[in-house]
CSV table of C-alpha atoms in Angstrom, one decimal:
chain,number,residue,atom,x,y,z
A,975,MET,CA,2.0,-4.2,21.7
A,976,GLU,CA,-1.7,-3.9,20.9
A,977,VAL,CA,-1.9,-7.5,19.7
A,978,GLU,CA,0.5,-10.1,18.4
A,979,ARG,CA,1.2,-9.5,14.8
A,980,VAL,CA,0.4,-12.2,12.3
A,981,GLN,CA,3.8,-11.7,10.6
A,982,ALA,CA,5.5,-12.3,14.0
A,983,ILE,CA,3.5,-15.5,14.6
A,984,VAL,CA,4.6,-16.8,11.2
A,985,SER,CA,8.2,-16.1,11.8
A,986,SER,CA,8.2,-17.7,15.3
A,987,SER,CA,7.0,-21.3,15.9
A,988,LEU,CA,4.4,-22.5,13.5
A,989,THR,CA,4.6,-26.1,12.5
A,990,GLU,CA,3.9,-27.4,9.0
A,991,ASP,CA,0.1,-27.9,9.3
A,992,ASN,CA,-0.9,-25.9,12.4
A,993,ILE,CA,-2.3,-22.5,13.1
A,994,PRO,CA,-3.6,-21.0,16.3
A,995,THR,CA,-7.3,-21.9,16.9
A,996,GLU,CA,-8.4,-18.2,16.9
A,997,PHE,CA,-7.6,-18.1,13.2
A,998,ILE,CA,-9.6,-21.2,12.3
A,999,ARG,CA,-12.9,-20.1,10.7
A,1000,PRO,CA,-16.2,-21.9,11.1
A,1001,GLU,CA,-16.8,-24.5,8.4
A,1002,ASP,CA,-19.3,-22.2,6.5
A,1003,GLU,CA,-16.5,-19.7,6.1
A,1004,GLN,CA,-13.6,-22.0,5.4
A,1005,PRO,CA,-12.3,-21.3,1.8
A,1006,ALA,CA,-11.5,-25.0,1.1
A,1007,ILE,CA,-15.2,-25.8,1.6
A,1008,THR,CA,-16.9,-22.6,0.3
A,1009,THR,CA,-14.9,-21.6,-2.8
A,1010,PHE,CA,-16.7,-22.3,-6.1
A,1011,TYR,CA,-14.5,-24.1,-8.7
A,1012,GLY,CA,-17.0,-24.6,-11.5
A,1013,PRO,CA,-17.3,-22.5,-14.6
A,1014,ILE,CA,-17.7,-18.9,-13.5
A,1015,PRO,CA,-18.1,-15.5,-15.2
A,1016,ASP,CA,-15.2,-13.1,-14.9
A,1017,ILE,CA,-15.4,-9.8,-12.9
A,1018,PRO,CA,-16.1,-7.2,-15.6
A,1019,VAL,CA,-13.0,-5.5,-17.0
A,1020,ILE,CA,-13.4,-1.9,-18.3
A,1021,ASP,CA,-10.9,-0.2,-20.7
A,1022,PHE,CA,-10.7,3.5,-20.0
A,1023,SER,CA,-9.0,4.0,-23.3
A,1024,ASP,CA,-12.2,3.2,-25.2
A,1025,PRO,CA,-13.0,6.2,-27.4
A,1026,ASP,CA,-16.7,5.5,-26.9
A,1027,GLN,CA,-17.3,7.2,-23.5
A,1028,ASP,CA,-21.0,6.2,-23.6
A,1029,ASN,CA,-19.9,2.6,-23.7
A,1030,ILE,CA,-17.6,3.1,-20.7
A,1031,ILE,CA,-20.5,4.6,-18.7
A,1032,ARG,CA,-22.8,1.8,-19.7
A,1033,LEU,CA,-20.3,-0.9,-18.7
A,1034,ILE,CA,-19.5,0.8,-15.4
A,1035,ALA,CA,-23.2,1.2,-14.5
A,1036,ASN,CA,-24.0,-2.4,-15.4
A,1037,ALA,CA,-21.0,-3.7,-13.4
A,1038,SER,CA,-22.0,-1.6,-10.4
A,1039,ARG,CA,-25.6,-2.9,-10.5
A,1040,ASP,CA,-24.8,-6.5,-11.2
A,1041,TRP,CA,-21.5,-7.1,-9.5
A,1042,GLY,CA,-20.6,-4.1,-7.3
A,1043,ILE,CA,-17.0,-4.6,-8.6
A,1044,PHE,CA,-15.0,-4.2,-11.8
A,1045,GLN,CA,-11.4,-4.0,-12.9
A,1046,VAL,CA,-10.1,-1.0,-14.8
A,1047,VAL,CA,-7.3,-1.2,-17.4
A,1048,ASN,CA,-5.6,1.7,-19.3
A,1049,HIS,CA,-6.6,4.0,-16.4
A,1050,GLY,CA,-3.7,6.4,-16.8
A,1051,ILE,CA,-1.7,5.7,-13.6
A,1052,PRO,CA,1.8,4.8,-14.8
A,1053,PHE,CA,2.6,1.1,-14.3
A,1054,ASP,CA,6.1,2.0,-12.9
A,1055,LEU,CA,4.4,4.1,-10.2
A,1056,ILE,CA,2.2,1.2,-9.2
A,1057,GLN,CA,5.2,-1.0,-9.1
A,1058,THR,CA,7.1,1.5,-6.9
A,1059,LEU,CA,4.1,1.9,-4.6
A,1060,GLN,CA,4.2,-1.8,-4.1
A,1061,LEU,CA,7.9,-1.9,-3.6
A,1062,VAL,CA,8.0,0.7,-0.8
A,1063,GLY,CA,5.0,-1.0,0.9
A,1064,LYS,CA,6.8,-4.3,0.8
A,1065,GLN,CA,10.0,-2.7,2.1
A,1066,PHE,CA,8.1,-1.3,5.1
A,1067,PHE,CA,6.7,-4.7,6.0
A,1068,ASN,CA,10.2,-6.2,5.7
A,1069,LEU,CA,11.5,-3.9,8.4
A,1070,PRO,CA,12.3,-5.4,11.8
A,1071,GLN,CA,9.2,-5.7,13.9
A,1072,GLU,CA,10.2,-3.0,16.5
A,1073,GLU,CA,10.7,-0.5,13.6
A,1074,LYS,CA,7.2,-1.2,12.3
A,1075,GLU,CA,5.7,-0.8,15.9
A,1076,VAL,CA,6.8,2.8,15.9
A,1077,TYR,CA,3.8,3.4,13.6
A,1078,ALA,CA,1.3,1.3,15.6
A,1079,LYS,CA,-2.2,2.5,16.0
A,1080,PRO,CA,-2.4,4.0,19.6
A,1081,PRO,CA,-4.5,1.6,21.7
A,1082,SER,CA,-6.9,4.3,23.0
A,1083,ALA,CA,-7.0,6.4,19.9
A,1084,HIS,CA,-10.2,6.9,17.9
A,1085,THR,CA,-8.3,7.0,14.6
A,1086,ILE,CA,-8.1,3.9,12.4
A,1087,GLU,CA,-4.7,5.1,11.2
A,1088,GLY,CA,-1.5,3.3,12.0
A,1089,TYR,CA,0.1,-0.2,11.9
A,1090,GLY,CA,-2.1,-2.9,13.3
A,1091,SER,CA,-3.7,-6.3,13.0
A,1092,LYS,CA,-7.4,-5.9,13.8
A,1093,VAL,CA,-10.2,-3.8,12.4
A,1094,GLY,CA,-13.6,-4.0,14.1
A,1095,GLU,CA,-15.2,-6.9,15.8
A,1096,ASP,CA,-15.7,-10.4,14.5
A,1097,VAL,CA,-19.0,-12.1,15.4
A,1098,ASN,CA,-17.2,-15.4,16.1
A,1099,GLY,CA,-14.3,-13.7,17.9
A,1100,LYS,CA,-12.0,-15.0,15.2
A,1101,LYS,CA,-8.9,-13.2,13.9
A,1102,ASN,CA,-7.9,-12.4,10.3
A,1103,TRP,CA,-4.6,-13.7,8.9
A,1104,SER,CA,-3.3,-10.2,8.2
A,1105,ASP,CA,-1.5,-7.2,9.3
A,1106,TYR,CA,-2.0,-3.7,7.9
A,1107,LEU,CA,-0.9,-0.1,7.7
A,1108,PHE,CA,-3.6,2.7,7.4
A,1109,HIS,CA,-3.0,6.3,6.7
A,1110,ARG,CA,-4.8,9.1,4.9
A,1111,ILE,CA,-3.2,10.4,1.6
A,1112,TRP,CA,-5.6,13.2,0.7
A,1113,PRO,CA,-6.8,16.0,1.3
A,1114,ALA,CA,-3.6,17.6,2.7
A,1115,SER,CA,-5.7,18.9,5.7
A,1116,CYS,CA,-6.4,15.4,7.0
A,1117,ILE,CA,-2.9,13.8,6.5
A,1118,ASN,CA,-1.1,12.8,9.7
A,1119,HIS,CA,2.5,12.0,8.8
A,1120,GLN,CA,3.0,10.4,12.2
A,1121,PHE,CA,1.6,7.2,10.5
A,1122,TRP,CA,3.7,7.5,7.2
A,1123,PRO,CA,6.8,5.3,7.4
A,1124,LYS,CA,10.1,7.3,7.2
A,1125,ASN,CA,11.8,4.1,6.0
A,1126,PRO,CA,12.1,3.4,3.1
A,1127,PRO,CA,13.0,7.1,2.6
A,1128,SER,CA,11.1,7.3,-0.7
A,1129,TYR,CA,7.8,6.1,0.9
A,1130,ARG,CA,6.4,9.6,1.3
A,1131,ALA,CA,7.2,10.9,-2.2
A,1132,VAL,CA,5.8,7.8,-3.8
A,1133,ASN,CA,2.5,7.9,-1.9
A,1134,GLU,CA,2.1,11.6,-2.6
A,1135,GLU,CA,2.5,11.0,-6.3
A,1136,TYR,CA,0.1,8.1,-6.2
A,1137,ALA,CA,-2.5,10.2,-4.4
A,1138,GLN,CA,-2.4,12.8,-7.2
A,1139,GLU,CA,-2.7,10.1,-9.9
A,1140,VAL,CA,-5.5,8.1,-8.2
A,1141,ARG,CA,-7.5,11.3,-7.7
A,1142,LYS,CA,-7.7,11.7,-11.5
A,1143,VAL,CA,-9.1,8.2,-11.8
A,1144,VAL,CA,-11.5,8.7,-8.9
A,1145,ASP,CA,-13.0,11.9,-10.4
A,1146,LYS,CA,-13.7,10.0,-13.7
A,1147,LEU,CA,-15.3,7.1,-11.7
A,1148,PHE,CA,-17.6,9.4,-9.8
A,1149,LYS,CA,-18.6,11.3,-12.9
A,1150,TRP,CA,-19.3,8.2,-15.0
A,1151,LEU,CA,-21.1,6.4,-12.1
A,1152,SER,CA,-23.3,9.5,-11.6
A,1153,ILE,CA,-24.1,9.8,-15.3
A,1154,GLY,CA,-24.9,6.0,-15.3
A,1155,LEU,CA,-27.7,6.7,-12.8
A,1156,GLY,CA,-29.2,9.4,-15.1
A,1157,LEU,CA,-27.8,12.2,-12.9
A,1158,GLU,CA,-25.7,15.3,-13.6
A,1159,ALA,CA,-22.0,14.4,-13.6
A,1160,ASP,CA,-21.1,16.0,-10.2
A,1161,VAL,CA,-24.1,14.7,-8.1
A,1162,LEU,CA,-22.7,11.5,-6.8
A,1163,LYS,CA,-19.3,12.9,-5.8
A,1164,GLU,CA,-21.0,15.9,-4.0
A,1165,GLY,CA,-23.3,13.4,-2.2
A,1166,ALA,CA,-20.3,11.6,-0.9
A,1167,GLY,CA,-18.5,14.6,0.4
A,1168,GLY,CA,-17.3,16.5,-2.7
A,1169,GLU,CA,-13.8,18.0,-2.4
A,1170,GLU,CA,-13.6,16.9,1.3
A,1171,ILE,CA,-13.8,13.2,0.4
A,1172,GLU,CA,-10.9,11.5,2.4
A,1173,TYR,CA,-8.5,9.1,0.7
A,1174,LEU,CA,-7.5,6.4,3.2
A,1175,MET,CA,-4.7,4.2,2.1
A,1176,LYS,CA,-4.4,0.7,3.5
A,1177,ILE,CA,-1.6,-1.8,2.9
A,1178,ASN,CA,-2.9,-5.3,3.6
A,1179,TYR,CA,-0.1,-7.8,4.4
A,1180,TYR,CA,-1.2,-11.5,4.3
A,1181,PRO,CA,1.8,-13.7,5.3
A,1182,PRO,CA,2.2,-17.3,4.1
A,1183,CYS,CA,-0.1,-19.6,6.1
A,1184,PRO,CA,0.4,-23.3,6.8
A,1185,ARG,CA,-3.4,-23.9,6.6
A,1186,PRO,CA,-4.9,-21.5,4.0
A,1187,ASP,CA,-7.8,-23.9,3.7
A,1188,LEU,CA,-9.0,-23.0,7.3
A,1189,THR,CA,-8.5,-19.3,7.6
A,1190,LEU,CA,-9.2,-16.0,5.9
A,1191,GLY,CA,-7.0,-12.9,5.4
A,1192,VAL,CA,-10.2,-10.8,5.7
A,1193,ALA,CA,-13.6,-12.2,6.5
A,1194,SER,CA,-16.6,-11.4,4.2
A,1195,HIS,CA,-17.7,-7.8,4.3
A,1196,THR,CA,-18.8,-4.9,2.2
A,1197,ASP,CA,-16.6,-1.7,2.4
A,1198,LEU,CA,-18.1,1.1,4.5
A,1199,SER,CA,-16.5,3.6,2.1
A,1200,ALA,CA,-18.2,5.3,-0.9
A,1201,MET,CA,-15.8,3.5,-3.2
A,1202,THR,CA,-12.5,1.6,-3.0
A,1203,VAL,CA,-9.8,1.6,-5.6
A,1204,LEU,CA,-7.4,-1.3,-5.0
A,1205,VAL,CA,-4.0,-2.4,-6.4
A,1206,PRO,CA,-3.3,-6.1,-5.8
A,1207,ASN,CA,0.0,-8.0,-6.0
A,1208,GLU,CA,0.4,-11.1,-8.1
A,1209,VAL,CA,-0.7,-13.6,-5.5
A,1210,PRO,CA,-4.4,-14.3,-5.9
A,1211,GLY,CA,-6.8,-14.1,-3.0
A,1212,LEU,CA,-9.6,-11.7,-3.5
A,1213,GLN,CA,-13.0,-13.5,-3.7
A,1214,VAL,CA,-16.4,-12.0,-4.6
A,1215,PHE,CA,-19.8,-13.4,-3.6
A,1216,LYS,CA,-21.9,-13.6,-6.8
A,1217,ASP,CA,-25.0,-15.7,-7.5
A,1218,ASP,CA,-24.5,-17.6,-4.2
A,1219,HIS,CA,-20.9,-18.5,-4.9
A,1220,TRP,CA,-17.5,-17.4,-3.7
A,1221,ILE,CA,-15.5,-16.9,-6.9
A,1222,ASP,CA,-11.8,-15.9,-7.4
A,1223,ALA,CA,-10.9,-12.5,-8.9
A,1224,LYS,CA,-8.4,-12.9,-11.8
A,1225,TYR,CA,-5.1,-11.0,-11.4
A,1226,ILE,CA,-4.5,-8.5,-14.3
A,1227,PRO,CA,-1.1,-6.8,-14.0
A,1228,GLY,CA,-1.4,-3.0,-13.6
A,1229,ALA,CA,-5.2,-3.1,-13.4
A,1230,LEU,CA,-7.1,-1.3,-10.6
A,1231,ILE,CA,-9.9,-3.1,-8.9
A,1232,VAL,CA,-12.9,-0.9,-8.0
A,1233,HIS,CA,-15.3,-1.8,-5.2
A,1234,ILE,CA,-18.7,-0.1,-4.8
A,1235,GLY,CA,-18.9,0.6,-1.1
A,1236,ASP,CA,-21.8,1.1,1.3
A,1237,GLN,CA,-22.1,4.9,0.8
A,1238,ILE,CA,-22.6,4.7,-3.0
A,1239,GLU,CA,-25.2,1.9,-2.4
A,1240,ILE,CA,-27.0,4.3,0.0
A,1241,LEU,CA,-26.7,7.4,-2.3
A,1242,SER,CA,-28.0,5.4,-5.3
A,1243,ASN,CA,-30.8,4.0,-3.1
A,1244,GLY,CA,-29.7,0.5,-3.8
A,1245,LYS,CA,-29.3,0.8,-7.6
A,1246,TYR,CA,-25.6,0.2,-7.3
A,1247,LYS,CA,-24.6,-2.6,-5.0
A,1248,ALA,CA,-21.8,-2.7,-2.4
A,1249,VAL,CA,-19.8,-5.8,-3.2
A,1250,LEU,CA,-19.6,-8.6,-0.6
A,1251,HIS,CA,-16.0,-9.9,-0.7
A,1252,ARG,CA,-13.3,-11.6,1.3
A,1253,THR,CA,-9.6,-12.5,1.1
A,1254,THR,CA,-8.0,-15.9,1.1
A,1255,VAL,CA,-4.3,-16.5,1.8
A,1256,ASP,CA,-1.5,-18.6,0.3
A,1257,LYS,CA,0.5,-21.5,1.7
A,1258,LYS,CA,3.9,-20.3,0.3
A,1259,LYS,CA,3.6,-16.7,-0.8
A,1260,THR,CA,2.8,-13.4,0.8
A,1261,ARG,CA,-0.2,-11.6,-0.6
A,1262,MET,CA,-0.4,-7.9,-0.4
A,1263,SER,CA,-2.9,-5.3,-1.6
A,1264,TRP,CA,-3.2,-1.5,-1.6
A,1265,PRO,CA,-6.8,-0.3,-1.3
A,1266,VAL,CA,-7.6,3.4,-1.2
A,1267,PHE,CA,-11.0,3.9,0.5
A,1268,LEU,CA,-12.9,7.0,-0.6
A,1269,GLU,CA,-14.7,8.2,2.6
A,1270,PRO,CA,-17.0,11.1,3.4
A,1271,PRO,CA,-15.7,13.3,6.3
A,1272,GLY,CA,-17.0,12.0,9.7
A,1273,GLU,CA,-19.6,14.7,10.2
A,1274,PHE,CA,-20.9,14.5,6.6
A,1275,VAL,CA,-24.5,13.1,6.3
A,1276,VAL,CA,-25.0,10.5,3.6
A,1277,GLY,CA,-28.5,9.5,2.5
A,1278,SER,CA,-30.4,8.4,-0.6
A,1279,LEU,CA,-30.1,11.1,-3.3
A,1280,PRO,CA,-33.5,12.9,-3.6
A,1281,GLN,CA,-33.3,12.6,-7.4
A,1282,LEU,CA,-33.5,8.8,-7.0
A,1283,VAL,CA,-36.4,8.7,-4.6
A,1284,ASP,CA,-40.2,8.9,-5.4
A,1285,PRO,CA,-43.4,7.3,-4.2
A,1286,GLN,CA,-42.6,4.1,-6.1
A,1287,ASN,CA,-39.0,4.1,-4.9
A,1288,PRO,CA,-39.0,5.3,-1.2
A,1289,PRO,CA,-35.6,5.8,0.5
A,1290,LYS,CA,-34.2,2.4,1.6
A,1291,TYR,CA,-31.7,3.9,4.0
A,1292,LYS,CA,-31.9,6.5,6.7
A,1293,PRO,CA,-29.5,9.5,6.4
A,1294,LYS,CA,-26.6,9.2,8.8
A,1295,LYS,CA,-23.4,10.9,9.7
A,1296,PHE,CA,-20.5,8.9,8.2
A,1297,LYS,CA,-18.8,8.6,11.6
A,1298,ASP,CA,-21.9,7.1,13.2
A,1299,TYR,CA,-22.3,4.7,10.3
A,1300,SER,CA,-18.7,3.6,10.6
A,1301,TYR,CA,-19.0,3.1,14.4
A,1302,CYS,CA,-22.0,0.9,14.0
A,1303,LYS,CA,-20.5,-1.2,11.2
A,1304,LEU,CA,-17.1,-1.7,12.9
A,1305,ASN,CA,-18.8,-2.7,16.2
A,1306,LYS,CA,-21.4,-4.9,14.5
A,1307,LEU,CA,-24.3,-2.7,15.7
A,1308,PRO,CA,-27.5,-2.2,13.7
A,1309,GLN,CA,-27.6,0.9,11.5
């Protein structure tokens, strides 16, 4: 086994108020100390059924500049499909441990795909209170069904259907984000990889934790993707860093949460901001989420779009192959 799974730790020998020291965060990261509980603005919510498309574009652009995150309602993905996606993911994590390990990320593999408990290095050597399953869902040429659970039997069909539906939403997002920068509708998507953009599904599983005040499901980070489209479950936990405060994201049933990732920040030359976020955990309930990361192919070079660069606005980022960017980020190396 690559590492001990958090789900297995929880079901073994934890006492009421005790977690292993490797999960205890430094004080400046502990949610009990650092979460802001005063009056806070809500993460923007954008209604895709608004007949005024210019208004949608304006709201998306403003949210991407000011927040780097927004929630989308009336996005067109059927609510029952979202519920089924959640159900089959939950059923996978409820399987016996040895059955889940069949899909474990191979220890020596360069892929991120598979079942696991650790992504990248932590500067303090701390562990996240989470397990996960990663696998690509689009395009067909980059799917490896070795990492797709065969149990529950409907898992594959549900994820294939979700991939087709989320692609429609993503195309709208790229188009409107591009127009919001004053660009032609297709420029941003092409700059992130065009039709070769890879859709990487991750299921995050955050088991109940005796000391949610001391640990994190995922430590603070920005996503290395171009953009992330996330489905949460009903257990709160996503926090966003805004105006020097960690604030809670409200749960809206059926909504999608859209994160601006590093690659769109780079493409926009800093006009859109990748959102700094983290995940807290719950004492009694399991939190889960289903982010889909929109990533350029590994060999694809991403840099500031030339249309957004001039003598007054020189490029803020150096062009880089996505695989090299990812390697540096995951291993905490300078870009």
